XYZ file of C-alpha atoms in Angstrom:
596
model
C 2.006 34.225 9.529
C -1.361 33.300 10.998
C -3.371 35.201 8.374
C -2.641 32.807 5.448
C -3.758 29.871 7.583
C -7.051 31.570 8.325
C -7.433 32.322 4.650
C -6.905 28.698 3.633
C -9.356 27.518 6.300
C -11.991 29.913 5.070
C -11.403 28.800 1.512
C -11.892 25.148 2.468
C -15.026 25.967 4.408
C -16.432 28.002 1.521
C -16.842 24.868 -0.615
C -19.440 22.781 1.219
C -20.937 21.875 -2.136
C -18.239 19.244 -2.594
C -19.391 17.270 0.434
C -23.042 17.575 -0.577
C -22.208 16.457 -4.104
C -20.254 13.484 -2.742
C -23.103 12.209 -0.587
C -25.556 12.798 -3.441
C -23.383 10.716 -5.775
C -23.202 7.964 -3.128
C -27.005 7.923 -2.770
C -27.511 7.783 -6.546
C -24.904 5.019 -6.947
C -26.330 2.891 -4.135
C -29.891 3.380 -5.349
C -28.849 2.471 -8.886
C -27.162 -0.655 -7.572
C -30.305 -1.575 -5.672
C -32.481 -1.335 -8.791
C -29.852 -3.071 -10.940
C -29.691 -6.007 -8.531
C -33.454 -6.411 -8.617
C -33.650 -6.405 -4.805
C -35.731 -3.285 -4.205
C -36.807 -4.155 -0.675
C -34.880 -5.505 2.319
C -35.091 -9.243 2.818
C -37.381 -10.031 5.737
C -36.719 -12.470 8.550
C -38.823 -15.479 9.366
C -40.934 -13.532 11.872
C -41.932 -10.975 9.221
C -41.959 -12.938 5.964
C -42.415 -16.508 7.148
C -40.119 -19.360 6.207
C -39.302 -22.970 7.021
C -39.039 -24.546 10.448
C -37.222 -27.880 10.789
C -37.402 -30.071 13.877
C -34.572 -32.569 14.396
C -34.515 -35.286 17.071
C -31.194 -36.524 18.425
C -30.353 -40.214 18.403
C -27.715 -41.758 20.651
C -24.799 -43.297 18.746
C -22.160 -45.704 19.946
C -19.933 -43.760 22.295
C -22.048 -40.575 22.078
C -24.601 -39.694 24.724
C -27.447 -37.208 24.423
C -26.386 -34.548 26.878
C -26.225 -30.773 27.039
C -22.607 -30.594 25.873
C -23.230 -32.659 22.716
C -26.480 -30.818 21.961
C -24.776 -27.432 22.321
C -21.967 -28.580 20.029
C -24.492 -29.739 17.426
C -26.338 -26.394 17.624
C -23.077 -24.519 17.115
C -22.144 -26.612 14.068
C -25.606 -26.297 12.493
C -25.650 -22.569 13.195
C -22.342 -22.178 11.361
C -23.671 -24.187 8.451
C -26.840 -22.190 7.861
C -25.343 -18.812 8.811
C -22.055 -19.362 7.018
C -22.442 -16.286 4.780
C -23.128 -13.741 7.485
C -26.262 -12.257 9.025
C -28.826 -14.551 7.405
C -30.918 -14.550 10.602
C -31.473 -18.303 10.601
C -32.172 -19.567 14.103
C -30.826 -22.806 15.550
C -31.794 -23.618 19.114
C -32.479 -26.576 21.356
C -35.950 -27.535 22.518
C -36.202 -29.878 25.446
C -33.447 -32.423 25.962
C -33.123 -34.010 22.531
C -34.695 -31.708 19.910
C -33.175 -28.955 17.784
C -35.351 -26.382 16.008
C -33.972 -24.694 12.872
C -35.881 -21.680 11.514
C -34.883 -20.596 8.002
C -36.380 -17.299 6.768
C -38.093 -17.008 3.431
C -35.814 -15.685 0.720
C -32.874 -17.916 1.596
C -32.281 -21.107 -0.337
C -34.283 -23.083 2.185
C -33.785 -26.342 0.301
C -30.000 -25.974 0.379
C -30.070 -24.927 4.028
C -32.324 -27.871 4.844
C -29.853 -30.222 3.169
C -26.961 -28.717 5.121
C -28.830 -29.089 8.405
C -30.126 -32.538 7.529
C -26.633 -33.783 6.710
C -26.210 -35.062 10.214
C -24.315 -38.306 9.595
C -20.702 -38.474 10.648
C -17.772 -37.829 8.362
C -15.314 -40.631 7.586
C -12.165 -41.162 5.549
C -12.487 -44.551 3.820
C -9.977 -46.218 1.464
C -11.262 -46.729 -2.091
C -11.222 -50.355 -3.306
C -12.796 -49.745 -6.695
C -14.593 -46.974 -8.540
C -16.047 -46.389 -11.981
C -18.522 -44.133 -13.769
C -22.158 -44.798 -13.097
C -24.353 -43.565 -15.915
C -23.179 -40.938 -18.447
C -19.387 -40.856 -18.468
C -17.539 -37.657 -17.844
C -14.074 -36.561 -16.885
C -13.310 -36.997 -13.230
C -9.899 -35.805 -12.141
C -9.055 -36.980 -8.665
C -7.704 -34.313 -6.340
C -4.334 -35.115 -4.891
C -3.514 -35.243 -1.211
C -0.084 -34.254 0.024
C 1.589 -33.442 3.281
C 1.122 -29.999 4.674
C 3.709 -27.435 3.762
C 4.720 -29.105 0.520
C 3.675 -28.001 -2.899
C 1.751 -30.782 -4.543
C 1.296 -30.584 -8.319
C -2.098 -30.462 -9.891
C -3.736 -33.762 -10.826
C -2.968 -33.115 -14.463
C 0.682 -33.793 -13.701
C -0.129 -37.420 -13.039
C -1.284 -39.574 -15.984
C -3.657 -41.552 -13.797
C -5.241 -38.481 -12.280
C -5.781 -36.682 -15.553
C -7.252 -39.719 -17.219
C -10.754 -39.732 -18.548
C -13.526 -41.682 -16.934
C -12.841 -44.691 -19.133
C -9.171 -44.697 -18.260
C -10.029 -44.408 -14.600
C -12.343 -47.369 -14.888
C -9.562 -49.504 -16.298
C -7.134 -48.758 -13.502
C -5.939 -51.640 -11.337
C -8.570 -53.096 -9.162
C -11.450 -52.277 -11.498
C -12.591 -53.571 -14.825
C -11.998 -52.133 -18.243
C -14.904 -50.347 -19.963
C -15.647 -53.349 -22.129
C -15.356 -55.887 -19.356
C -18.178 -58.340 -18.856
C -20.161 -58.557 -15.654
C -18.165 -61.652 -14.713
C -14.795 -59.901 -15.003
C -16.202 -56.868 -13.222
C -17.372 -59.005 -10.335
C -13.969 -60.727 -10.235
C -12.274 -57.322 -9.950
C -14.423 -56.410 -6.978
C -13.770 -59.743 -5.285
C -10.043 -59.379 -5.916
C -10.112 -55.947 -4.353
C -11.782 -57.315 -1.242
C -9.263 -60.147 -1.081
C -6.270 -57.925 -1.656
C -6.484 -56.367 1.776
C -6.695 -52.894 0.220
C -8.835 -51.778 3.086
C -6.279 -50.666 5.616
C -7.844 -49.880 8.928
C -4.820 -49.050 11.042
C -4.539 -49.008 14.748
C -7.076 -46.307 15.387
C -9.798 -47.629 13.154
C -13.146 -45.936 13.236
C -14.612 -48.908 15.002
C -12.909 -47.616 18.093
C -11.367 -50.939 19.068
C -7.838 -49.720 18.485
C -7.037 -52.930 16.569
C -6.602 -53.347 12.829
C -9.865 -54.197 11.165
C -9.409 -56.650 8.323
C -11.575 -56.489 5.251
C -13.950 -59.343 4.526
C -12.170 -62.337 3.080
C -13.719 -64.290 0.237
C -12.272 -67.503 1.589
C -14.026 -67.413 4.946
C -17.616 -68.333 5.631
C -19.321 -65.154 6.724
C -16.614 -63.082 5.003
C -17.398 -64.821 1.709
C -21.079 -63.958 2.098
C -20.224 -60.348 2.883
C -17.916 -60.080 -0.132
C -20.552 -61.602 -2.400
C -23.190 -59.231 -1.054
C -20.966 -56.212 -1.592
C -20.098 -57.461 -5.069
C -23.790 -57.687 -5.917
C -24.515 -54.260 -4.442
C -21.641 -52.667 -6.341
C -22.624 -54.290 -9.624
C -26.289 -53.276 -9.275
C -25.639 -49.725 -8.023
C -26.718 -46.990 -10.449
C -25.783 -43.633 -8.967
C -27.718 -41.719 -11.618
C -30.906 -42.858 -9.875
C -31.881 -40.736 -6.835
C -33.266 -43.778 -5.040
C -29.967 -45.652 -5.398
C -27.984 -42.620 -4.228
C -30.235 -42.227 -1.201
C -29.773 -45.833 -0.100
C -26.092 -46.353 -0.978
C -23.861 -46.197 2.063
C -26.646 -45.244 4.466
C -26.231 -46.514 8.026
C -22.964 -48.220 7.066
C -20.957 -49.273 10.089
C -17.546 -47.571 10.296
C -15.684 -50.860 10.669
C -17.179 -52.515 7.563
C -16.769 -52.069 3.824
C -19.605 -50.397 1.938
C -20.674 -48.893 -1.380
C -21.341 -45.217 -2.033
C -21.958 -42.641 -4.754
C -20.113 -39.451 -5.575
C -20.432 -36.678 -8.132
C -17.569 -35.061 -10.032
C -17.891 -32.512 -12.858
C -21.535 -33.417 -13.374
C -20.845 -37.169 -13.687
C -21.807 -39.753 -11.085
C -19.365 -42.418 -9.875
C -19.926 -45.459 -7.746
C -17.392 -46.519 -5.144
C -16.512 -49.639 -3.234
C -15.057 -48.421 0.063
C -13.186 -50.148 2.838
C -13.654 -49.682 6.610
C -13.213 -46.139 7.883
C -9.634 -45.280 8.783
C -10.149 -41.787 10.224
C -13.192 -40.221 11.864
C -14.229 -36.719 10.824
C -14.200 -35.589 14.443
C -10.415 -35.994 14.304
C -10.099 -33.142 11.784
C -9.130 -30.230 14.003
C -9.355 -27.542 11.327
C -9.938 -27.251 7.584
C -9.784 -24.145 5.437
C -9.789 -23.216 1.756
C -6.705 -21.269 0.675
C -5.305 -20.081 -2.651
C -1.819 -21.274 -3.525
C 0.040 -18.084 -4.429
C 3.459 -19.791 -4.556
C 2.736 -22.654 -6.933
C 0.213 -23.615 -9.599
C -2.198 -25.578 -7.431
C -4.833 -22.837 -7.323
C -7.479 -23.327 -4.672
C -6.798 -26.104 -2.191
C -8.059 -27.352 1.154
C -5.655 -27.507 4.082
C -6.424 -29.864 6.967
C -5.038 -30.113 10.477
C -5.679 -33.304 12.446
C -5.739 -33.943 16.165
C -2.804 -35.889 17.577
C -4.844 -39.100 17.482
C -6.142 -38.374 13.996
C -2.644 -37.531 12.725
C -1.415 -41.012 13.720
C -4.363 -42.698 12.000
C -4.010 -40.558 8.882
C -0.280 -41.287 8.627
C -0.949 -45.025 8.894
C -3.727 -45.137 6.305
C -1.950 -42.900 3.792
C 1.201 -44.983 4.185
C -0.760 -48.102 3.223
C -2.624 -46.394 0.387
C 0.575 -45.007 -1.154
C 1.733 -48.611 -1.836
C -1.195 -49.223 -4.188
C -2.112 -48.100 -7.668
C -5.139 -46.043 -8.606
C -7.912 -46.219 -7.568
C -6.697 -48.174 -4.543
C -4.382 -45.341 -3.534
C -7.378 -43.037 -3.013
C -9.347 -42.361 0.130
C -12.974 -41.346 -0.045
C -14.177 -38.500 2.141
C -17.666 -39.742 2.962
C -20.362 -37.509 4.433
C -23.867 -38.831 4.993
C -23.085 -41.888 2.875
C -21.918 -39.863 -0.142
C -18.345 -39.434 -1.389
C -17.721 -35.689 -1.447
C -14.092 -36.069 -2.596
C -11.670 -38.912 -3.378
C -8.081 -37.626 -3.482
C -5.216 -40.008 -4.198
C -2.070 -40.368 -2.095
C 1.531 -40.445 -3.323
C 3.372 -40.825 -0.015
C 2.559 -41.297 3.650
C 1.380 -38.000 5.156
C 2.792 -37.412 8.611
C 2.826 -34.476 10.989
C -0.930 -33.975 11.208
C -0.966 -31.507 8.283
C -2.395 -32.313 4.857
C -3.728 -30.506 1.843
C -6.096 -31.533 -0.917
C -5.346 -29.860 -4.221
C -6.861 -30.185 -7.654
C -8.848 -28.245 -10.214
C -10.896 -26.629 -7.483
C -12.984 -23.548 -7.945
C -13.139 -21.254 -4.926
C -16.688 -22.310 -4.028
C -15.829 -26.009 -4.330
C -12.811 -25.651 -2.059
C -14.793 -23.661 0.510
C -17.648 -26.197 0.475
C -15.255 -29.087 1.041
C -13.494 -27.212 3.836
C -16.874 -26.462 5.408
C -17.817 -30.144 5.297
C -14.519 -31.163 6.843
C -14.821 -28.539 9.561
C -18.492 -28.850 10.410
C -19.559 -32.144 8.865
C -19.012 -34.318 11.878
C -21.723 -33.888 14.475
C -21.390 -35.473 17.912
C -24.864 -37.025 17.494
C -27.042 -38.331 14.719
C -30.361 -36.583 14.083
C -33.618 -37.680 12.568
C -35.787 -35.136 10.783
C -39.083 -35.075 12.648
C -40.955 -32.366 10.767
C -40.578 -29.597 8.209
C -43.259 -26.903 8.458
C -43.951 -23.582 6.796
C -44.142 -20.589 9.134
C -46.583 -17.783 8.329
C -45.810 -14.141 8.988
C -49.261 -13.273 10.403
C -48.130 -12.762 13.993
C -44.931 -11.006 12.982
C -46.896 -8.769 10.623
C -49.152 -7.633 13.454
C -46.150 -6.933 15.679
C -44.419 -5.096 12.846
C -47.514 -2.952 12.304
C -47.573 -2.075 16.006
C -43.836 -1.377 16.001
C -44.016 0.854 12.942
C -46.958 2.712 14.468
C -44.943 3.307 17.637
C -41.973 4.423 15.526
C -44.143 6.811 13.524
C -45.570 8.335 16.724
C -42.064 8.727 18.136
C -40.820 10.311 14.917
C -43.789 12.705 14.864
C -43.042 13.778 18.439
C -39.384 14.372 17.538
C -40.398 16.483 14.531
C -42.872 18.512 16.613
C -40.183 19.151 19.226
C -37.695 20.241 16.555
C -40.191 22.597 14.895
C -41.283 24.186 18.184
C -37.825 24.560 19.675
C -35.542 25.025 16.646
C -37.999 26.417 14.071
C -36.067 26.965 10.829
C -33.249 24.702 11.944
C -35.774 21.861 12.108
C -35.687 21.807 8.282
C -31.996 20.922 8.435
C -32.672 18.159 10.961
C -35.569 16.704 8.965
C -33.597 16.808 5.713
C -30.750 14.982 7.473
C -33.168 12.367 8.821
C -34.511 11.804 5.293
C -30.992 11.313 3.903
C -30.161 8.904 6.742
C -33.389 6.955 6.134
C -32.672 6.655 2.387
C -29.138 5.395 2.991
C -30.323 2.932 5.651
C -33.062 1.514 3.428
C -30.892 1.158 0.316
C -27.988 -0.430 2.183
C -30.303 -2.901 3.934
C -31.805 -3.850 0.574
C -28.314 -4.447 -0.857
C -27.075 -6.392 2.171
C -29.832 -8.989 1.720
C -28.320 -10.625 -1.391
C -24.763 -9.630 -0.424
C -24.387 -11.187 3.041
C -27.816 -12.686 3.718
C -28.987 -9.893 6.027
C -32.667 -10.301 6.954
C -34.747 -7.597 8.574
C -36.589 -8.967 11.594
C -38.549 -7.320 14.408
C -35.517 -6.589 16.627
C -33.737 -5.096 13.604
C -36.724 -2.781 13.029
C -36.471 -1.839 16.706
C -32.806 -0.986 16.196
C -33.705 1.295 13.280
C -36.320 3.081 15.398
C -33.841 3.572 18.240
C -31.423 5.056 15.707
C -33.847 7.938 15.056
C -33.123 9.258 18.529
C -29.348 8.767 18.112
C -29.359 10.677 14.811
C -31.554 13.496 16.146
C -29.270 13.803 19.161
C -26.301 14.521 16.889
C -28.151 17.399 15.211
C -29.194 18.838 18.565
C -25.588 18.802 19.816
C -24.453 20.801 16.776
C -27.367 23.235 16.884
C -26.783 23.967 20.557
C -23.104 24.637 19.966
C -24.042 27.154 17.249
C -26.519 28.850 19.552
C -23.880 29.068 22.289
C -21.598 30.904 19.880
C -24.403 33.315 18.952
C -25.074 33.943 22.644
C -21.431 34.993 22.927
C -22.134 37.776 20.429
C -20.830 36.223 17.210
C -22.588 36.370 13.883
C -23.886 33.176 12.288
C -21.132 32.389 9.778
C -18.248 32.334 12.290
C -20.566 30.694 14.843
C -21.216 27.772 12.479
C -17.492 27.182 11.943
C -16.407 27.729 15.568
C -19.157 25.433 16.889
C -18.223 22.530 14.610
C -14.964 21.314 16.275
C -16.563 21.061 19.727
C -19.749 19.486 18.386
C -17.741 17.078 16.246
C -15.844 15.694 19.250
C -19.052 15.178 21.222
C -20.808 13.485 18.294
C -17.877 11.122 17.618
C -17.546 10.103 21.257
C -21.297 9.492 21.568
C -21.479 7.473 18.344
C -18.377 5.486 19.261
C -19.988 4.388 22.520
C -23.173 3.378 20.683
C -21.226 1.483 18.023
C -19.094 -0.285 20.639
C -22.229 -1.425 22.473
C -23.720 -2.680 19.192
C -20.511 -4.535 18.273
C -20.260 -6.274 21.653
C -23.940 -7.227 21.493
C -23.492 -8.619 17.996
C -20.513 -10.740 19.020
C -21.920 -12.250 22.202
C -25.472 -12.958 20.965
C -27.065 -15.070 18.243
C -30.242 -15.083 16.170
C -32.667 -12.185 16.333
C -30.708 -10.121 18.848
C -27.875 -9.976 16.331
C -30.294 -8.290 13.943
C -30.909 -5.523 16.488
C -27.177 -5.068 17.106
C -26.338 -5.075 13.395
C -28.961 -2.447 12.555
C -27.948 -0.266 15.494
C -24.296 -0.404 14.450
C -25.124 0.321 10.805
C -27.307 3.345 11.589
C -24.681 4.679 14.022
C -22.055 4.648 11.278
C -24.499 6.310 8.879
C -25.189 8.998 11.486
C -21.524 10.018 11.377
C -21.576 10.024 7.568
C -24.728 12.172 7.382
C -23.589 14.703 10.004
C -20.153 15.160 8.414
C -21.145 15.132 4.742
C -24.644 16.597 4.815
C -25.682 18.397 8.012
C -22.542 20.472 8.514
C -22.107 21.483 4.825
C -25.809 22.348 4.631
C -25.495 24.597 7.690
C -22.500 26.316 6.081
C -24.615 27.121 3.010
C -27.636 28.279 4.999
C -25.443 30.594 7.086
C -25.011 32.686 3.915
C -28.765 33.162 3.511
C -30.250 36.287 4.985
C -33.098 34.402 6.638
C -30.636 32.612 8.914
C -27.705 35.061 8.844
C -29.852 38.001 9.995
C -31.361 35.913 12.776
C -34.999 35.935 11.664
C -37.292 35.136 14.556
C -38.463 31.948 12.775
C -34.929 30.822 11.922
C -34.264 29.460 15.400
C -31.143 31.622 15.550
C -32.583 34.970 16.653
C -29.859 36.584 18.842
C -32.439 38.517 20.822
C -34.494 35.481 21.796
C -31.303 33.591 22.586
C -30.148 36.358 24.965
C -27.043 37.156 22.960
C -24.451 39.615 24.288
C -23.842 42.793 22.289
C -20.974 42.574 19.815
C -17.560 43.160 21.445
C -15.913 46.471 20.492
C -12.396 47.700 21.182
C -11.642 51.289 22.446
C -8.853 53.063 20.607
C -6.026 53.975 22.931
C -4.324 57.385 22.376
C -1.242 57.127 20.206
C 2.169 58.410 21.183
C 4.361 58.234 24.293
C 3.244 61.699 25.460
C -0.246 60.498 26.201
C -1.045 60.968 29.820
C -2.747 58.527 32.120
C -6.346 57.783 31.396
C -8.885 58.439 34.090
C -10.659 55.117 34.854
C -13.989 56.931 35.112
C -13.565 58.401 31.649
C -12.564 55.021 30.249
């Protein structure tokens, strides 16, 4: 019964070409993908390719002090913003007591990253008093907000939400498209008078008391209302200068104007005092509604204090008609979303649904999660970093790596002779896979090759060579026991395989822990070390072992040529084991031990 099993095993082992063909196909496919993507070289980090360095200075806000805890929180939020896609190697670190340095490597969208880092103003939820298109009109469906756990229909289900820009402009509280400036101004004044600016008991002003909107009938309130009316009437959100100034430095407890973009069209908003602070959003995430027809939506969870405020403000907003049943989510003075409310949202759970694309929902969730910094920051400088110093260090590192590789090759040739060809071929395959995958990971997850990452790749040469040596030594041990090469190759593999897997697992575990507990450049080292460790397993299993199986059939290696590295004589092999035939039959007498 054992013979068929041995036959099947031999049959499986006699087809190493399958494994070699598989790894060849993988190399060709990955290389083709690299050329098709247009990214033929790995993306370099800021120390090798240069990039942008941004210096931000913290400013103390009301109720927020410049201390280590707040600075560390700000660094963590900024780091998540610029490294949101993965290993982009952007660095965010404190300098001194009140400065944060952000280094963005060349090859990333430095302008977009700079905007994300520079968006340091706090996030607020403000009730909308009036809104209308500013500049070229376009459709602007308002996302709907509903309580968490319920299935809210898409905006198209509501006539007011699916209305065109002109219809939205003619909603209560704002003027019709053909309205004169006088009627438009009256609409704004009426909105301010109407008390449509609920600032419930936890208003953003922090007083804990309701904050009334400016009244047109009072002295200073009348001046404020007139000023806001003039600002709203004159605001043109299609102009970058107007967008930059609208809503900037607005106090949380006062009404303000702001701009917002929707489907390529700009809208201007008249907003009431902030009802909820962005710091009171505990968690926000983009999810896809698989149960209903809402598509992509943003789910929010508020703190206990924020849940009470949000329930109060949504309860007030739900009594009004559009646009005064909307709340504007305002970040850095710009309305990033303005969902409307149907009913009061209680329980601290809410979702914003609408005609979101995945990227739009994820961006909004990112703003809600990371938009509120504990401090305000002023951009002190933006400088371009050259790669001169990093280039010199890279040259020295590559020189050291080349010397180390040459020493490894010399050792392999001297000690293993013909087997060194197998090791060098395996190193070449590993190097090709490492290079191609690094080139593809640049555009895929933002991986950038920096000096520590190069160091990790150099260290991996030793790890990979060690795997070959373990296998070769197991084969030589089998030959020393008197076996021929072909069975030695197969018998040595199970023991070598266990040793290689255990060794690589330890290396990968160390790399994973290092990647998790560190940030910045050290993560590059850990990532490269982990990647090359995984590739070592792939190369040994799908290339080195099958190649040895094929070479064991060649006379040069099978006969133990003195330059093959497998010469039984030089290895001190035992003579082949032979069995002595015992005499057949029961009549056979005892055998003299001396004769035996």
